[in-house]
mmCIF file of C-alpha atoms in Angstrom:
data_model
loop_
_atom_site.group_PDB
_atom_site.id
_atom_site.type_symbol
_atom_site.label_atom_id
_atom_site.label_comp_id
_atom_site.label_asym_id
_atom_site.label_seq_id
_atom_site.Cartn_x
_atom_site.Cartn_y
_atom_site.Cartn_z
ATOM 1 C CA UNK L 376 -3.870 -23.232 -17.767
ATOM 2 C CA UNK L 377 -5.801 -20.259 -16.321
ATOM 3 C CA UNK L 378 -5.023 -16.708 -17.292
ATOM 4 C CA UNK L 379 -2.660 -14.694 -15.072
ATOM 5 C CA UNK L 380 -4.159 -11.393 -13.867
ATOM 6 C CA UNK L 381 -2.237 -8.584 -12.149
ATOM 7 C CA UNK L 382 -4.658 -6.509 -10.054
ATOM 8 C CA UNK L 383 -3.629 -3.089 -8.793
ATOM 9 C CA UNK L 384 -4.898 -2.416 -5.272
ATOM 10 C CA UNK L 385 -3.613 -1.075 -1.959
ATOM 11 C CA UNK L 386 -2.277 -2.595 1.245
ATOM 12 C CA UNK L 387 -5.798 -3.197 2.572
ATOM 13 C CA UNK L 388 -6.608 -5.865 -0.020
ATOM 14 C CA UNK L 389 -7.283 -9.144 1.833
ATOM 15 C CA UNK L 390 -5.386 -11.213 -0.748
ATOM 16 C CA UNK L 391 -2.375 -8.879 -0.517
ATOM 17 C CA UNK L 392 -2.438 -9.168 3.290
ATOM 18 C CA UNK L 393 -2.568 -12.958 3.051
ATOM 19 C CA UNK L 394 0.314 -12.946 0.539
ATOM 20 C CA UNK L 395 2.400 -10.941 3.042
ATOM 21 C CA UNK L 396 1.604 -13.534 5.725
ATOM 22 C CA UNK L 397 2.731 -16.312 3.370
ATOM 23 C CA UNK L 398 5.910 -14.370 2.589
ATOM 24 C CA UNK L 399 6.741 -14.061 6.295
ATOM 25 C CA UNK L 400 6.061 -17.774 6.781
ATOM 26 C CA UNK L 401 8.342 -18.621 3.839
ATOM 27 C CA UNK L 402 11.113 -16.338 5.119
ATOM 28 C CA UNK L 403 10.880 -17.882 8.590
ATOM 29 C CA UNK L 404 11.409 -21.318 7.035
ATOM 30 C CA UNK L 405 14.190 -20.268 4.657
ATOM 31 C CA UNK L 406 16.273 -17.859 6.716
ATOM 32 C CA UNK L 407 14.731 -17.780 10.194
ATOM 33 C CA UNK L 408 17.255 -20.200 11.653
ATOM 34 C CA UNK L 409 20.144 -18.023 10.444
ATOM 35 C CA UNK L 410 18.759 -14.483 10.806
ATOM 36 C CA UNK L 411 16.643 -13.153 13.647
ATOM 37 C CA UNK L 412 13.810 -11.812 11.506
ATOM 38 C CA UNK L 413 11.819 -10.113 14.276
ATOM 39 C CA UNK L 414 13.960 -6.974 13.942
ATOM 40 C CA UNK L 415 12.618 -6.554 10.383
ATOM 41 C CA UNK L 416 8.924 -6.599 11.350
ATOM 42 C CA UNK L 417 8.704 -2.853 11.932
ATOM 43 C CA UNK L 418 9.997 -2.189 8.382
ATOM 44 C CA UNK L 419 7.511 -4.550 6.739
ATOM 45 C CA UNK L 420 4.276 -3.033 8.014
ATOM 46 C CA UNK L 421 1.735 -2.678 5.237
ATOM 47 C CA UNK L 422 -0.397 0.097 6.725
ATOM 48 C CA UNK L 423 1.370 2.759 4.628
ATOM 49 C CA UNK L 424 1.230 0.851 1.346
ATOM 50 C CA UNK L 425 -0.947 2.643 -1.182
ATOM 51 C CA UNK L 426 0.232 0.755 -4.290
ATOM 52 C CA UNK L 427 0.126 -3.025 -4.329
ATOM 53 C CA UNK L 428 -0.443 -5.694 -6.947
ATOM 54 C CA UNK L 429 -2.003 -9.078 -6.323
ATOM 55 C CA UNK L 430 -1.372 -11.779 -8.920
ATOM 56 C CA UNK L 431 -4.160 -14.237 -9.685
ATOM 57 C CA UNK L 432 -4.304 -17.416 -11.723
ATOM 58 C CA UNK L 433 -7.998 -17.497 -12.496
ATOM 59 C CA UNK L 434 -9.646 -16.622 -9.179
ATOM 60 C CA UNK L 435 -6.765 -17.875 -7.022
ATOM 61 C CA UNK L 436 -4.230 -15.423 -5.572
ATOM 62 C CA UNK L 437 -0.715 -16.685 -6.299
ATOM 63 C CA UNK L 438 1.499 -13.718 -5.470
ATOM 64 C CA UNK L 439 1.854 -10.038 -4.845
ATOM 65 C CA UNK L 440 4.106 -7.116 -4.177
ATOM 66 C CA UNK L 441 4.072 -3.403 -3.545
ATOM 67 C CA UNK L 442 5.862 -0.096 -3.703
ATOM 68 C CA UNK L 443 6.080 2.519 -0.975
ATOM 69 C CA UNK L 444 7.374 6.067 -1.213
ATOM 70 C CA UNK L 445 10.837 6.448 0.311
ATOM 71 C CA UNK L 446 11.361 10.094 -0.581
ATOM 72 C CA UNK L 447 10.211 12.532 -3.257
ATOM 73 C CA UNK L 448 12.154 10.811 -6.054
ATOM 74 C CA UNK L 449 12.616 7.289 -4.685
ATOM 75 C CA UNK L 450 10.227 4.404 -4.191
ATOM 76 C CA UNK L 451 10.936 1.213 -2.257
ATOM 77 C CA UNK L 452 9.951 -2.227 -3.536
ATOM 78 C CA UNK L 453 8.260 -4.138 -0.708
ATOM 79 C CA UNK L 454 6.682 -7.508 0.147
ATOM 80 C CA UNK L 455 7.221 -9.325 -3.170
ATOM 81 C CA UNK L 456 6.277 -13.006 -3.049
ATOM 82 C CA UNK L 457 4.968 -15.693 -5.388
ATOM 83 C CA UNK L 458 3.705 -18.941 -3.876
ATOM 84 C CA UNK L 459 6.143 -21.868 -4.257
ATOM 85 C CA UNK L 460 3.986 -23.805 -6.763
ATOM 86 C CA UNK L 461 4.110 -20.809 -9.127
ATOM 87 C CA UNK L 462 7.775 -19.882 -8.723
ATOM 88 C CA UNK L 463 10.158 -20.336 -11.641
ATOM 89 C CA UNK L 464 7.532 -19.422 -14.249
ATOM 90 C CA UNK L 465 8.481 -15.761 -14.758
ATOM 91 C CA UNK L 466 5.593 -14.464 -12.640
ATOM 92 C CA UNK L 467 7.861 -12.730 -10.109
ATOM 93 C CA UNK L 468 9.800 -11.025 -12.899
ATOM 94 C CA UNK L 469 6.586 -9.819 -14.532
ATOM 95 C CA UNK L 470 5.223 -8.666 -11.166
ATOM 96 C CA UNK L 471 8.318 -6.585 -10.391
ATOM 97 C CA UNK L 472 8.251 -5.191 -13.958
ATOM 98 C CA UNK L 473 4.654 -4.059 -13.429
ATOM 99 C CA UNK L 474 5.598 -2.425 -10.114
ATOM 100 C CA UNK L 475 8.463 -0.615 -11.885
ATOM 101 C CA UNK L 476 5.988 0.623 -14.542
ATOM 102 C CA UNK L 477 3.638 1.878 -11.834
ATOM 103 C CA UNK L 478 6.481 3.696 -10.040
ATOM 104 C CA UNK L 479 7.393 5.435 -13.318
ATOM 105 C CA UNK L 480 3.738 6.443 -13.832
ATOM 106 C CA UNK L 481 3.814 8.029 -10.370
ATOM 107 C CA UNK L 482 6.902 10.045 -11.300
ATOM 108 C CA UNK L 483 9.558 8.268 -9.264
ATOM 109 C CA UNK L 484 13.087 8.299 -10.684
ATOM 110 C CA UNK L 485 14.697 5.574 -8.593
ATOM 111 C CA UNK L 486 13.644 2.274 -6.997
ATOM 112 C CA UNK L 487 15.398 0.686 -4.035
ATOM 113 C CA UNK L 488 14.883 -2.582 -2.180
ATOM 114 C CA UNK L 489 16.229 -4.687 0.631
ATOM 115 C CA UNK L 490 16.751 -8.422 0.313
ATOM 116 C CA UNK L 491 19.427 -10.871 1.424
ATOM 117 C CA UNK L 492 22.116 -12.994 -0.184
ATOM 118 C CA UNK L 493 20.365 -16.081 1.206
ATOM 119 C CA UNK L 494 17.433 -15.309 -1.124
ATOM 120 C CA UNK L 495 19.281 -16.199 -4.320
ATOM 121 C CA UNK L 496 16.135 -16.497 -6.473
ATOM 122 C CA UNK L 497 15.028 -12.982 -5.536
ATOM 123 C CA UNK L 498 18.494 -11.567 -6.144
ATOM 124 C CA UNK L 499 18.486 -13.205 -9.586
ATOM 125 C CA UNK L 500 15.137 -11.616 -10.522
ATOM 126 C CA UNK L 501 16.262 -8.177 -9.358
ATOM 127 C CA UNK L 502 19.606 -8.411 -11.167
ATOM 128 C CA UNK L 503 17.872 -9.564 -14.349
ATOM 129 C CA UNK L 504 15.712 -6.418 -14.187
ATOM 130 C CA UNK L 505 18.728 -4.120 -13.848
ATOM 131 C CA UNK L 506 19.012 -3.670 -10.087
ATOM 132 C CA UNK L 507 22.556 -3.290 -8.752
ATOM 133 C CA UNK L 508 23.858 -3.600 -5.215
ATOM 134 C CA UNK L 509 23.957 -0.265 -3.370
ATOM 135 C CA UNK L 510 25.163 0.658 0.120
ATOM 136 C CA UNK L 511 22.658 -0.370 2.773
ATOM 137 C CA UNK L 512 20.216 2.470 3.366
ATOM 138 C CA UNK L 513 17.976 3.672 6.178
ATOM 139 C CA UNK L 514 17.180 1.056 8.793
ATOM 140 C CA UNK L 515 19.366 -1.537 7.028
ATOM 141 C CA UNK L 516 22.680 0.339 7.450
ATOM 142 C CA UNK L 517 23.674 -1.674 10.513
ATOM 143 C CA UNK L 518 22.274 -5.000 9.288
ATOM 144 C CA UNK L 519 25.128 -6.814 7.518
ATOM 145 C CA UNK L 520 22.820 -9.694 6.488
ATOM 146 C CA UNK L 521 20.780 -7.215 4.418
ATOM 147 C CA UNK L 522 21.564 -6.706 0.754
ATOM 148 C CA UNK L 523 20.246 -3.462 -0.697
ATOM 149 C CA UNK L 524 19.795 -2.871 -4.405
ATOM 150 C CA UNK L 525 18.725 0.059 -6.546
ATOM 151 C CA UNK L 526 17.771 0.969 -10.082
ATOM 152 C CA UNK L 527 17.318 4.253 -11.914
ATOM 153 C CA UNK L 528 13.898 4.471 -13.488
#
């Protein structure tokens, strides 16, 4: 089996951009019939993402994720996705762990994220890494289908 590589980059990386497209496609299939996802598009823009990680198996991109400053002390976890063939192998957990490490290096003291109860696998990864449910924040306050989580760094 090929080595797994976690490459730090920014939101302009072509493989990160493609991973975000695959994430949106996956979300449309999984929750699009239940939740009108178009209202989330404005919160998932990647033009302000300066810290991203693309995961490779050999030369093939298999996942990615990012962090984006929310305020002086808080960073938001964004656009985390591992392709279906690679899910369930601990790659998502390791990816989020590496994003947490990077946030700490940058001096952030808290990480927040938005997900949904329908995304049970994601919720499991976040809970395993110490995230707890918090009140919905920012744009998600009036979106009852959103589940927000946070973690002190």
